[in-house]
mmCIF file of C-alpha atoms in Angstrom:
data_model
loop_
_atom_site.group_PDB
_atom_site.id
_atom_site.type_symbol
_atom_site.label_atom_id
_atom_site.label_comp_id
_atom_site.label_asym_id
_atom_site.label_seq_id
_atom_site.Cartn_x
_atom_site.Cartn_y
_atom_site.Cartn_z
ATOM 1 C CA MET A 4 3.782 48.802 -14.758
ATOM 2 C CA ARG A 5 5.651 52.277 -13.333
ATOM 3 C CA ALA A 6 2.915 54.469 -13.468
ATOM 4 C CA GLY A 7 0.836 52.089 -11.605
ATOM 5 C CA GLY A 8 3.709 51.742 -8.736
ATOM 6 C CA SER A 9 4.042 55.390 -8.155
ATOM 7 C CA GLU A 10 0.134 55.534 -7.721
ATOM 8 C CA ALA A 11 0.226 52.343 -5.028
ATOM 9 C CA ALA A 12 3.268 53.926 -3.398
ATOM 10 C CA SER A 13 1.248 57.499 -2.946
ATOM 11 C CA ARG A 14 -1.931 55.483 -1.483
ATOM 12 C CA ALA A 15 0.544 53.953 1.032
ATOM 13 C CA GLY A 16 1.122 57.278 2.788
ATOM 14 C CA GLY A 17 3.989 57.594 0.681
ATOM 15 C CA ARG A 18 6.156 54.627 1.604
ATOM 16 C CA PRO A 19 7.678 52.946 -1.697
ATOM 17 C CA VAL A 20 5.339 49.353 -1.516
ATOM 18 C CA ALA A 21 5.162 48.688 -4.722
ATOM 19 C CA ARG A 22 8.843 49.340 -5.044
ATOM 20 C CA VAL A 23 9.692 46.724 -2.822
ATOM 21 C CA GLU A 24 6.950 44.435 -3.672
ATOM 22 C CA ARG A 25 8.475 44.272 -7.097
ATOM 23 C CA ALA A 26 11.933 43.933 -5.731
ATOM 24 C CA LEU A 27 10.462 40.684 -3.636
ATOM 25 C CA TRP A 28 8.760 39.363 -6.751
ATOM 26 C CA ASP A 29 11.997 39.643 -8.665
ATOM 27 C CA MET A 30 13.823 37.393 -6.437
ATOM 28 C CA GLU A 31 11.048 35.128 -6.063
ATOM 29 C CA THR A 32 11.096 34.648 -9.601
ATOM 30 C CA VAL A 33 14.844 33.752 -9.360
ATOM 31 C CA ILE A 34 14.128 31.485 -6.612
ATOM 32 C CA SER A 35 11.599 29.885 -8.068
ATOM 33 C CA ARG A 36 13.310 28.809 -11.324
ATOM 34 C CA ILE A 37 16.525 27.438 -9.132
ATOM 35 C CA LEU A 38 14.071 25.675 -7.371
ATOM 36 C CA GLN A 39 12.794 23.608 -11.029
ATOM 37 C CA LEU A 40 15.955 23.142 -11.327
ATOM 38 C CA GLY A 41 16.367 21.480 -8.204
ATOM 39 C CA VAL A 42 12.983 19.456 -9.038
ATOM 40 C CA LEU A 43 14.632 18.216 -12.027
ATOM 41 C CA VAL A 44 18.090 17.340 -10.403
ATOM 42 C CA SER A 45 16.404 15.210 -7.819
ATOM 43 C CA ALA A 46 13.920 13.791 -10.599
ATOM 44 C CA ALA A 47 17.147 13.076 -12.802
ATOM 45 C CA VAL A 48 18.879 11.458 -9.673
ATOM 46 C CA ILE A 49 15.688 8.868 -8.980
ATOM 47 C CA ALA A 50 15.404 8.126 -12.431
ATOM 48 C CA ALA A 51 19.440 7.311 -12.553
ATOM 49 C CA GLY A 52 18.587 5.042 -9.105
ATOM 50 C CA VAL A 53 15.465 3.171 -10.926
ATOM 51 C CA ALA A 54 17.979 2.339 -14.162
ATOM 52 C CA VAL A 55 20.634 0.934 -11.746
ATOM 53 C CA TRP A 56 18.047 -1.014 -10.072
ATOM 54 C CA ALA A 57 16.527 -2.145 -13.321
ATOM 55 C CA ILE A 58 19.770 -2.850 -15.244
ATOM 56 C CA THR A 59 21.272 -4.863 -11.791
ATOM 57 C CA ASP A 60 18.149 -6.079 -11.181
ATOM 58 C CA THR A 61 18.912 -5.835 -7.363
ATOM 59 C CA GLY A 62 18.603 -2.809 -5.136
ATOM 60 C CA GLY A 63 21.890 -3.478 -3.609
ATOM 61 C CA TYR A 64 20.419 -4.351 -0.010
ATOM 62 C CA PRO A 65 19.071 -7.444 1.477
ATOM 63 C CA ASP A 66 14.991 -7.620 1.164
ATOM 64 C CA GLY A 67 12.737 -4.982 2.811
ATOM 65 C CA ARG A 68 16.060 -2.991 3.869
ATOM 66 C CA PHE A 69 17.243 0.259 2.725
ATOM 67 C CA PRO A 70 19.396 3.377 3.945
ATOM 68 C CA THR A 71 17.563 5.893 6.308
ATOM 69 C CA THR A 72 20.234 7.800 7.187
ATOM 70 C CA PRO A 73 22.405 10.725 5.627
ATOM 71 C CA ALA A 74 25.555 8.365 6.609
ATOM 72 C CA GLY A 75 23.525 5.323 5.266
ATOM 73 C CA VAL A 76 22.770 7.134 1.794
ATOM 74 C CA LEU A 77 25.876 8.351 0.874
ATOM 75 C CA ALA A 78 27.860 5.190 1.900
ATOM 76 C CA GLY A 79 25.280 3.154 -0.224
ATOM 77 C CA VAL A 80 25.531 6.146 -3.343
ATOM 78 C CA ALA A 81 29.413 5.368 -2.872
ATOM 79 C CA HIS A 82 29.066 1.334 -3.905
ATOM 80 C CA LEU A 83 26.374 2.494 -6.670
ATOM 81 C CA ARG A 84 23.615 0.812 -4.816
ATOM 82 C CA ALA A 85 20.569 1.600 -6.541
ATOM 83 C CA LEU A 86 18.082 2.059 -3.414
ATOM 84 C CA ALA A 87 20.543 4.615 -1.992
ATOM 85 C CA ILE A 88 20.666 6.573 -5.167
ATOM 86 C CA ILE A 89 17.040 7.064 -5.207
ATOM 87 C CA GLN A 90 16.925 7.507 -1.585
ATOM 88 C CA LEU A 91 19.356 10.546 -2.328
ATOM 89 C CA GLY A 92 17.197 11.980 -4.892
ATOM 90 C CA LEU A 93 14.093 12.049 -2.379
ATOM 91 C CA VAL A 94 16.282 13.662 0.058
ATOM 92 C CA LEU A 95 17.185 16.381 -2.404
ATOM 93 C CA LEU A 96 13.124 16.604 -3.317
ATOM 94 C CA VAL A 97 12.833 16.866 0.450
ATOM 95 C CA LEU A 98 15.417 19.736 0.686
ATOM 96 C CA THR A 99 13.882 21.756 -2.106
ATOM 97 C CA PRO A 100 11.265 23.517 -0.108
ATOM 98 C CA VAL A 101 13.607 24.195 2.585
ATOM 99 C CA PHE A 102 15.919 25.673 0.739
ATOM 100 C CA ARG A 103 13.022 28.047 -0.722
ATOM 101 C CA VAL A 104 12.508 28.713 2.779
ATOM 102 C CA GLY A 105 15.968 29.640 3.917
ATOM 103 C CA ALA A 106 16.133 31.990 0.305
ATOM 104 C CA SER A 107 13.118 33.791 1.678
ATOM 105 C CA VAL A 108 14.714 34.802 4.900
ATOM 106 C CA LEU A 109 17.721 36.562 3.014
ATOM 107 C CA VAL A 110 14.897 38.124 0.553
ATOM 108 C CA PHE A 111 13.361 39.769 4.077
ATOM 109 C CA ALA A 112 16.142 40.858 5.176
ATOM 110 C CA ARG A 113 17.438 42.114 2.024
ATOM 111 C CA GLU A 114 14.242 44.460 2.154
ATOM 112 C CA ARG A 115 15.299 45.556 5.776
ATOM 113 C CA ASP A 116 11.529 43.641 6.867
ATOM 114 C CA ARG A 117 12.406 42.794 10.848
ATOM 115 C CA THR A 118 9.517 41.159 11.611
ATOM 116 C CA PHE A 119 9.191 38.788 8.411
ATOM 117 C CA THR A 120 12.950 38.342 8.480
ATOM 118 C CA VAL A 121 12.116 36.667 12.102
ATOM 119 C CA ILE A 122 9.011 34.761 10.980
ATOM 120 C CA THR A 123 10.828 33.338 8.341
ATOM 121 C CA SER A 124 13.618 32.489 10.295
ATOM 122 C CA VAL A 125 11.460 30.913 12.945
ATOM 123 C CA VAL A 126 9.886 28.513 9.676
ATOM 124 C CA PHE A 127 13.463 27.838 8.802
ATOM 125 C CA ALA A 128 14.503 27.018 11.893
ATOM 126 C CA LEU A 129 11.396 24.568 12.332
ATOM 127 C CA LEU A 130 12.252 22.612 9.245
ATOM 128 C CA LEU A 131 15.755 22.598 10.394
ATOM 129 C CA MET A 132 14.908 21.209 13.795
ATOM 130 C CA SER A 133 12.449 18.323 11.856
ATOM 131 C CA LEU A 134 15.087 17.283 9.821
ATOM 132 C CA LEU A 135 17.672 17.018 12.778
ATOM 133 C CA LEU A 136 14.820 14.964 14.985
ATOM 134 C CA GLY A 137 14.778 12.850 12.160
ATOM 135 C CA VAL A 138 18.311 12.109 11.627
ATOM 136 C CA MET A 139 18.694 11.656 15.478
ATOM 137 C CA GLU A 140 15.733 9.299 15.732
ATOM 138 C CA MET B 29 15.362 -6.552 -3.885
ATOM 139 C CA GLY B 30 15.068 -7.678 -7.508
ATOM 140 C CA PHE B 31 13.148 -5.346 -9.542
ATOM 141 C CA ASP B 32 9.796 -5.886 -10.576
ATOM 142 C CA PRO B 33 8.972 -3.663 -13.859
ATOM 143 C CA LEU B 34 5.174 -4.845 -13.496
ATOM 144 C CA SER B 35 4.515 -2.937 -10.245
ATOM 145 C CA PHE B 36 7.053 -0.255 -10.990
ATOM 146 C CA LEU B 37 4.922 0.784 -13.909
ATOM 147 C CA THR B 38 1.500 0.317 -12.348
ATOM 148 C CA VAL B 39 2.501 2.973 -9.660
ATOM 149 C CA PHE B 40 4.010 4.988 -11.845
ATOM 150 C CA GLY B 41 0.856 5.162 -14.412
ATOM 151 C CA LEU B 42 -1.301 5.178 -11.500
ATOM 152 C CA SER B 43 1.103 8.385 -10.016
ATOM 153 C CA ILE B 44 0.761 10.141 -13.105
ATOM 154 C CA ALA B 45 -3.396 10.328 -13.126
ATOM 155 C CA ALA B 46 -2.964 11.231 -9.244
ATOM 156 C CA GLY B 47 -0.850 14.185 -9.826
ATOM 157 C CA PHE B 48 -2.755 14.995 -12.992
ATOM 158 C CA ILE B 49 -6.084 15.025 -10.678
ATOM 159 C CA GLY B 50 -4.349 16.523 -7.756
ATOM 160 C CA SER B 51 -2.652 19.498 -9.814
ATOM 161 C CA LEU B 52 -6.301 20.375 -11.657
ATOM 162 C CA LEU B 53 -7.928 20.499 -8.160
ATOM 163 C CA GLY B 54 -5.350 21.965 -6.294
ATOM 164 C CA LEU B 55 -4.912 19.104 -4.137
ATOM 165 C CA GLY B 56 -1.062 17.976 -4.633
ATOM 166 C CA GLY B 57 -1.835 14.646 -5.224
ATOM 167 C CA GLY B 58 -1.217 13.067 -1.985
ATOM 168 C CA ILE B 59 -4.826 12.378 -1.115
ATOM 169 C CA ILE B 60 -5.459 10.368 -4.227
ATOM 170 C CA VAL B 61 -2.097 8.527 -4.043
ATOM 171 C CA THR B 62 -2.672 6.994 -0.612
ATOM 172 C CA PRO B 63 -5.814 5.448 -0.848
ATOM 173 C CA VAL B 64 -5.361 4.062 -4.520
ATOM 174 C CA LEU B 65 -1.724 2.692 -3.011
ATOM 175 C CA THR B 66 -3.550 1.150 0.188
ATOM 176 C CA THR B 67 -7.278 0.097 -0.800
ATOM 177 C CA GLY B 68 -6.099 -0.452 -4.428
ATOM 178 C CA LEU B 69 -2.824 -2.029 -4.655
ATOM 179 C CA GLY B 70 -2.585 -3.374 -0.877
ATOM 180 C CA TYR B 71 0.794 -1.721 0.355
ATOM 181 C CA ASN B 72 1.727 -0.980 3.808
ATOM 182 C CA ILE B 73 0.119 2.530 5.109
ATOM 183 C CA ARG B 74 2.970 3.677 6.343
ATOM 184 C CA HIS B 75 4.976 3.227 3.235
ATOM 185 C CA VAL B 76 2.451 5.004 1.056
ATOM 186 C CA ILE B 77 2.336 8.062 3.536
ATOM 187 C CA GLY B 78 6.310 8.460 2.940
ATOM 188 C CA ALA B 79 5.734 8.405 -0.759
ATOM 189 C CA SER B 80 3.198 10.717 -0.773
ATOM 190 C CA LEU B 81 4.871 13.571 1.419
ATOM 191 C CA VAL B 82 7.487 13.106 -1.268
ATOM 192 C CA SER B 83 4.858 13.444 -4.313
ATOM 193 C CA VAL B 84 3.104 16.647 -2.466
ATOM 194 C CA ILE B 85 6.735 18.332 -2.389
ATOM 195 C CA ALA B 86 7.385 17.708 -5.942
ATOM 196 C CA THR B 87 3.955 19.115 -7.003
ATOM 197 C CA SER B 88 4.330 22.178 -4.582
ATOM 198 C CA SER B 89 8.135 22.798 -5.764
ATOM 199 C CA GLY B 90 7.264 22.143 -9.496
ATOM 200 C CA ALA B 91 4.484 24.410 -9.863
ATOM 201 C CA ALA B 92 5.585 27.583 -7.477
ATOM 202 C CA ALA B 93 7.290 29.095 -10.257
ATOM 203 C CA ALA B 94 3.847 29.372 -12.415
ATOM 204 C CA TYR B 95 1.915 30.911 -9.621
ATOM 205 C CA VAL B 96 4.655 33.142 -8.531
ATOM 206 C CA LYS B 97 4.639 34.173 -12.118
ATOM 207 C CA ASP B 98 0.834 35.300 -11.943
ATOM 208 C CA ARG B 99 1.563 37.442 -8.590
ATOM 209 C CA LEU B 100 -0.929 34.825 -7.041
ATOM 210 C CA THR B 101 1.367 33.525 -4.351
ATOM 211 C CA ASN B 102 1.133 36.052 -1.020
ATOM 212 C CA LEU B 103 4.572 34.963 0.424
ATOM 213 C CA ARG B 104 3.930 36.948 3.582
ATOM 214 C CA ILE B 105 1.028 35.185 4.426
ATOM 215 C CA ALA B 106 2.295 31.712 3.563
ATOM 216 C CA MET B 107 4.978 32.275 5.727
ATOM 217 C CA PHE B 108 2.989 33.601 8.581
ATOM 218 C CA LEU B 109 0.766 30.516 8.207
ATOM 219 C CA GLU B 110 3.703 28.260 7.810
ATOM 220 C CA MET B 111 4.722 28.587 11.580
ATOM 221 C CA ALA B 112 1.508 27.011 12.397
ATOM 222 C CA THR B 113 1.507 24.175 9.687
ATOM 223 C CA THR B 114 5.364 23.337 10.227
ATOM 224 C CA LEU B 115 4.671 22.949 14.163
ATOM 225 C CA GLY B 116 1.692 21.260 13.491
ATOM 226 C CA ALA B 117 3.363 18.698 11.333
ATOM 227 C CA ILE B 118 6.290 17.657 13.594
ATOM 228 C CA GLY B 119 3.976 17.054 16.050
ATOM 229 C CA GLY B 120 1.653 15.294 13.605
ATOM 230 C CA ALA B 121 4.995 13.228 12.325
ATOM 231 C CA TYR B 122 5.435 11.845 15.853
ATOM 232 C CA VAL B 123 1.885 11.325 16.954
ATOM 233 C CA SER B 124 1.465 9.216 13.797
ATOM 234 C CA GLY B 125 3.964 6.739 15.313
ATOM 235 C CA LEU B 126 1.771 6.121 17.892
ATOM 236 C CA LEU B 127 -1.235 5.584 16.146
ATOM 237 C CA PRO B 128 -2.767 2.253 15.213
ATOM 238 C CA VAL B 129 -2.920 1.668 11.458
ATOM 239 C CA ARG B 130 -6.564 1.071 11.502
ATOM 240 C CA ALA B 131 -6.946 4.725 13.082
ATOM 241 C CA LEU B 132 -5.116 5.927 10.068
ATOM 242 C CA TYR B 133 -7.214 4.354 7.538
ATOM 243 C CA VAL B 134 -10.241 6.075 9.308
ATOM 244 C CA LEU B 135 -9.039 9.628 10.018
ATOM 245 C CA PHE B 136 -7.904 9.618 6.031
ATOM 246 C CA GLY B 137 -11.368 8.366 5.261
ATOM 247 C CA VAL B 138 -13.327 10.816 7.334
ATOM 248 C CA LEU B 139 -11.024 13.629 5.772
ATOM 249 C CA LEU B 140 -11.858 12.545 2.010
ATOM 250 C CA VAL B 141 -15.637 12.601 2.830
ATOM 251 C CA TYR B 142 -14.914 16.005 4.467
ATOM 252 C CA SER B 143 -13.113 17.266 1.560
ATOM 253 C CA ALA B 144 -15.908 16.327 -0.609
ATOM 254 C CA TYR B 145 -18.375 18.134 1.811
ATOM 255 C CA GLY B 146 -16.207 21.317 1.594
ATOM 256 C CA MET B 147 -15.861 21.054 -2.716
ATOM 257 C CA PHE B 148 -19.569 20.163 -2.725
ATOM 258 C CA GLN B 149 -20.471 23.396 -0.481
ATOM 259 C CA ARG B 150 -17.638 25.818 -2.490
ATOM 260 C CA ARG B 151 -19.175 24.394 -6.020
ATOM 261 C CA HIS B 152 -20.562 28.442 -6.121
ATOM 262 C CA VAL B 153 -17.925 30.431 -4.336
ATOM 263 C CA GLU B 154 -15.381 32.706 -6.684
ATOM 264 C CA GLY B 155 -15.514 35.883 -4.638
ATOM 265 C CA ALA B 156 -14.029 36.026 -1.270
ATOM 266 C CA GLY B 157 -16.340 36.086 1.738
ATOM 267 C CA ARG B 158 -15.961 39.302 3.666
ATOM 268 C CA VAL B 159 -14.706 38.878 7.604
ATOM 269 C CA PRO B 160 -14.062 41.332 9.770
ATOM 270 C CA GLU B 161 -10.690 43.942 9.343
ATOM 271 C CA SER B 162 -7.604 43.121 11.708
ATOM 272 C CA ALA B 163 -5.561 45.134 13.200
ATOM 273 C CA TRP B 164 -2.888 42.898 13.268
ATOM 274 C CA ALA B 165 -2.730 41.890 9.225
ATOM 275 C CA ARG B 166 -2.536 45.777 8.687
ATOM 276 C CA ARG B 167 0.297 45.737 11.254
ATOM 277 C CA LEU B 168 1.952 42.458 9.573
ATOM 278 C CA ARG B 169 1.088 43.874 6.245
ATOM 279 C CA LEU B 170 -0.870 40.261 5.055
ATOM 280 C CA GLU B 171 -2.268 41.858 2.259
ATOM 281 C CA GLY B 172 -1.841 42.347 -1.269
ATOM 282 C CA ARG B 173 -3.482 42.602 -5.138
ATOM 283 C CA TYR B 174 -3.365 40.837 -8.264
ATOM 284 C CA HIS B 175 -4.573 41.280 -11.960
ATOM 285 C CA ASP B 176 -7.737 39.134 -12.382
ATOM 286 C CA GLU B 177 -7.495 37.972 -15.944
ATOM 287 C CA THR B 178 -11.309 36.873 -16.392
ATOM 288 C CA SER B 179 -12.777 39.799 -14.779
ATOM 289 C CA GLY B 180 -9.913 42.388 -15.962
ATOM 290 C CA LYS B 181 -9.599 44.407 -13.237
ATOM 291 C CA THR B 182 -7.168 44.393 -9.966
ATOM 292 C CA ILE B 183 -8.409 42.943 -6.967
ATOM 293 C CA GLU B 184 -7.153 44.237 -3.422
ATOM 294 C CA TYR B 185 -7.300 41.929 -0.222
ATOM 295 C CA ARG B 186 -6.375 42.164 3.145
ATOM 296 C CA ALA B 187 -6.482 39.104 5.351
ATOM 297 C CA GLY B 188 -9.165 39.237 8.644
ATOM 298 C CA ARG B 189 -9.243 36.952 11.829
ATOM 299 C CA LEU B 190 -5.409 35.706 12.031
ATOM 300 C CA GLY B 191 -6.257 33.890 15.011
ATOM 301 C CA GLY B 192 -9.037 31.784 13.336
ATOM 302 C CA GLY B 193 -6.341 31.030 10.322
ATOM 303 C CA PHE B 194 -3.452 30.058 12.895
ATOM 304 C CA ALA B 195 -5.500 27.321 14.370
ATOM 305 C CA VAL B 196 -6.783 26.183 10.954
ATOM 306 C CA MET B 197 -3.412 25.731 10.191
ATOM 307 C CA LEU B 198 -1.991 23.992 13.166
ATOM 308 C CA GLY B 199 -4.640 21.371 12.556
ATOM 309 C CA ALA B 200 -3.654 21.476 8.643
ATOM 310 C CA GLY B 201 -0.142 20.795 9.301
ATOM 311 C CA GLY B 202 -0.851 18.402 12.368
ATOM 312 C CA LEU B 203 -3.034 16.416 9.152
ATOM 313 C CA SER B 204 0.168 16.499 7.228
ATOM 314 C CA GLY B 205 2.815 14.805 9.608
ATOM 315 C CA VAL B 206 -0.054 12.107 10.329
ATOM 316 C CA LEU B 207 -1.529 11.199 7.206
ATOM 317 C CA GLY B 208 1.560 12.299 4.843
ATOM 318 C CA ILE B 209 -0.540 14.583 2.805
ATOM 319 C CA GLY B 210 -0.467 18.396 1.999
ATOM 320 C CA SER B 211 -3.767 18.833 3.336
ATOM 321 C CA GLY B 212 -4.531 21.847 0.641
ATOM 322 C CA VAL B 213 -7.956 21.665 1.296
ATOM 323 C CA PHE B 214 -8.029 22.537 4.790
ATOM 324 C CA LYS B 215 -5.425 25.054 4.227
ATOM 325 C CA VAL B 216 -7.556 26.669 0.972
ATOM 326 C CA LEU B 217 -10.994 26.274 3.193
ATOM 327 C CA GLY B 218 -8.890 28.307 6.192
ATOM 328 C CA MET B 219 -7.492 31.274 3.859
ATOM 329 C CA ASP B 220 -10.665 31.756 1.714
ATOM 330 C CA MET B 221 -13.624 31.141 4.179
ATOM 331 C CA VAL B 222 -11.700 31.731 7.792
ATOM 332 C CA MET B 223 -9.530 34.575 6.677
ATOM 333 C CA GLY B 224 -11.742 36.167 3.919
ATOM 334 C CA LEU B 225 -8.839 35.742 1.233
ATOM 335 C CA PRO B 226 -9.669 35.577 -2.638
ATOM 336 C CA ILE B 227 -10.111 31.913 -3.715
ATOM 337 C CA LYS B 228 -7.328 32.136 -6.483
ATOM 338 C CA VAL B 229 -4.947 33.774 -3.620
ATOM 339 C CA SER B 230 -5.871 30.629 -1.649
ATOM 340 C CA THR B 231 -5.285 28.338 -3.971
ATOM 341 C CA ALA B 232 -1.849 29.549 -4.892
ATOM 342 C CA THR B 233 -0.516 30.465 -1.832
ATOM 343 C CA SER B 234 -1.783 26.860 -0.505
ATOM 344 C CA ASN B 235 0.116 25.370 -3.113
ATOM 345 C CA PHE B 236 3.243 26.794 -1.806
ATOM 346 C CA MET B 237 2.693 26.203 1.876
ATOM 347 C CA ILE B 238 1.940 22.415 1.104
ATOM 348 C CA GLY B 239 5.661 21.478 -0.148
ATOM 349 C CA VAL B 240 6.921 23.419 3.227
ATOM 350 C CA THR B 241 4.714 21.547 5.189
ATOM 351 C CA ALA B 242 5.449 18.146 3.930
ATOM 352 C CA ALA B 243 9.179 19.040 4.416
ATOM 353 C CA ALA B 244 8.685 19.447 7.972
ATOM 354 C CA GLY B 245 7.231 15.906 8.563
ATOM 355 C CA ALA B 246 9.372 13.786 5.820
ATOM 356 C CA GLY B 247 12.531 14.568 8.027
ATOM 357 C CA VAL B 248 10.673 11.795 10.942
ATOM 358 C CA HIS B 249 8.948 9.758 8.130
ATOM 359 C CA PHE B 250 12.275 9.164 6.307
ATOM 360 C CA ALA B 251 14.231 8.493 9.577
ATOM 361 C CA ARG B 252 11.503 5.904 9.951
ATOM 362 C CA GLY B 253 11.879 4.158 7.232
ATOM 363 C CA ASN B 254 8.544 5.186 5.825
ATOM 364 C CA VAL B 255 9.914 6.553 2.713
ATOM 365 C CA HIS B 256 10.580 3.538 0.798
ATOM 366 C CA PRO B 257 12.565 3.943 -2.571
ATOM 367 C CA GLY B 258 10.797 1.166 -4.037
ATOM 368 C CA ILE B 259 7.151 2.645 -3.939
ATOM 369 C CA ALA B 260 8.159 6.430 -3.472
ATOM 370 C CA ALA B 261 10.484 6.521 -7.032
ATOM 371 C CA PRO B 262 7.575 5.423 -9.244
ATOM 372 C CA VAL B 263 5.235 7.744 -7.008
ATOM 373 C CA ALA B 264 7.411 10.957 -7.085
ATOM 374 C CA LEU B 265 8.214 10.582 -11.059
ATOM 375 C CA GLY B 266 4.455 9.890 -11.811
ATOM 376 C CA VAL B 267 3.219 12.642 -9.874
ATOM 377 C CA LEU B 268 5.792 15.078 -11.601
ATOM 378 C CA VAL B 269 4.745 13.893 -14.767
ATOM 379 C CA GLY B 270 1.263 13.920 -13.891
ATOM 380 C CA ALA B 271 1.565 17.387 -12.288
ATOM 381 C CA TRP B 272 3.078 18.938 -15.196
ATOM 382 C CA ALA B 273 0.398 17.745 -17.982
ATOM 383 C CA GLY B 274 -2.701 18.932 -15.557
ATOM 384 C CA SER B 275 -0.903 22.489 -15.413
ATOM 385 C CA LYS B 276 -0.908 22.608 -18.971
ATOM 386 C CA LEU B 277 -4.716 21.631 -19.646
ATOM 387 C CA LEU B 278 -5.494 23.630 -16.255
ATOM 388 C CA PRO B 279 -5.998 27.007 -18.276
ATOM 389 C CA ARG B 280 -8.512 25.271 -20.509
ATOM 390 C CA LEU B 281 -10.795 23.938 -18.516
ATOM 391 C CA PRO B 282 -13.860 25.015 -16.680
ATOM 392 C CA GLY B 283 -13.613 24.507 -12.672
ATOM 393 C CA ARG B 284 -16.973 23.665 -11.688
ATOM 394 C CA PHE B 285 -16.942 20.754 -13.902
ATOM 395 C CA LEU B 286 -13.644 19.207 -12.316
ATOM 396 C CA ARG B 287 -15.408 19.558 -8.871
ATOM 397 C CA TYR B 288 -18.910 17.679 -10.242
ATOM 398 C CA ALA B 289 -16.501 15.217 -11.403
ATOM 399 C CA PHE B 290 -14.463 14.664 -8.519
ATOM 400 C CA VAL B 291 -16.859 14.874 -5.283
ATOM 401 C CA PRO B 292 -18.170 11.384 -5.699
ATOM 402 C CA LEU B 293 -14.807 9.972 -6.613
ATOM 403 C CA LEU B 294 -13.602 11.380 -2.938
ATOM 404 C CA VAL B 295 -16.595 9.929 -1.283
ATOM 405 C CA TYR B 296 -16.129 6.508 -2.595
ATOM 406 C CA MET B 297 -12.780 6.810 -1.439
ATOM 407 C CA GLY B 298 -13.516 8.191 1.742
ATOM 408 C CA LEU B 299 -16.146 5.455 2.369
ATOM 409 C CA GLU B 300 -13.583 2.681 1.571
ATOM 410 C CA MET B 301 -10.825 3.754 3.648
ATOM 411 C CA ILE B 302 -13.192 4.120 6.565
ATOM 412 C CA TRP B 303 -14.788 0.533 5.667
ATOM 413 C CA LYS B 304 -11.295 -0.826 6.049
ATOM 414 C CA GLY B 305 -10.508 0.736 9.336
ATOM 415 C CA VAL B 306 -13.910 -0.342 10.677
ATOM 416 C CA VAL B 307 -13.850 -3.981 9.267
ATOM 417 C CA PRO B 308 -11.179 -5.944 10.244
#
C-alpha cells in the first residue's frame, strides 16, 4: 500500500495525491458505515409503524388520509398513529443521502479542495432547497 | 385505514423480487416496482412513483458501503454530475404534476424499451470506449484508478466529454423526478459511453448517485401525498431485503446471463405500459 502510494505521488509531479486519496476513502468508509446504520434505523421505524398498524388494525387517520408535512408527521407520531410512524421512517430514509452529501462537503473541506467543496456544497444546497420546496408546497 | 395483510404481503413479496433483480442488474429496483404495482396490481401510478423513489434511496444507501470498500465509486465524478441530476430532478418533480397520468405510462414504457435496447447493445461491452481527452477533467481531477480483480491489473482512467455527460445527467435527473426512478440505466450509459469511464466505475458511481437524485425529488413528492405509507412501507422493506440478498449472490453469477434473462422482461413490461397509456 505504502510503496504504491509514493510511486503515484511522484508520478503526479510530487503532489501527495495517493495520501489525500486514501484519507478521503477512510472518511468515506466511516460515512458509509454511518449511512448503513441510518438505513437500518429507518427500516426499523417503518417496521414498527407496520407492527402498530397490524396490531391496532387502524392507520390512525380517516381512509385515504395520512400526514404529508413534518409537523403533521411528528404530531401523529406523538399520538402513536401507525401511518405517521411509517412516514417518519420514510423521511429518515430520504434524509440518508442528504446527510451523506453534507458529510462529503466536510470531507472535501478537510482536504482543502476548494473547487470540490464548492461543487459538493452546491449539490447539498440543491437538496436542501428541494426539501424546503416540498415542505412549503 | 384498516390493515390488509394480504395486499401488504403481496407488495412486500413483489418488492423483494424487485430489489433482488434490481440490485443484480444495477438498476435500483424502481424500474421494476413501478410497472408491477401499476399494471399488475392496479395501484395509482402517483403513489407507486412515491414508493419507488423511496425504494431507490434504500437500495443506493444500503449498497454504497460495499462499493466504497472496492474503491470503485468515484466521489468527485459523482458530485460533479450530481449538480446536473439534482437540478433535473427538482424540475422533473414539478413537471410530473402537470403531466397527465397516461403520458406518464407512455413515457415509462418508452424508457423501459429503450433500457432493454441499451442493455442488449452493451451485452459484449466490458472495457471503456476511448473518448477524447478533456482539459476540464484534468483541471477538476475527474480521474482515478482501481484494482480490477478479474484481470489482476490496476486500471487508471480519466473522464472525457464533460459537457455531454452533464447534459445526459440533466435528462436522467428529470426522468427521476417525473417517474420516481433512479434512472441508473441512463447514468451508467452516460458515464460509460459518453464520458468513457470503465463499466465497473460507472455502475458503482451510478449506484451512489441514484439515491442522491431520488432524494432531490422526494421532498416535492412527499408534500404532494405521493409517498403513501401503506404502499411505500412494504416496498421499502421488501426492496431492502431483496437488494441485500442480491448483493450476496451477485459475485457468483455471470453478468451476461443476467442481461439475456432481463432484456425480454424489460421489453414486455415497457410495451404493456405503453399499451395502458395509449388504449383507454
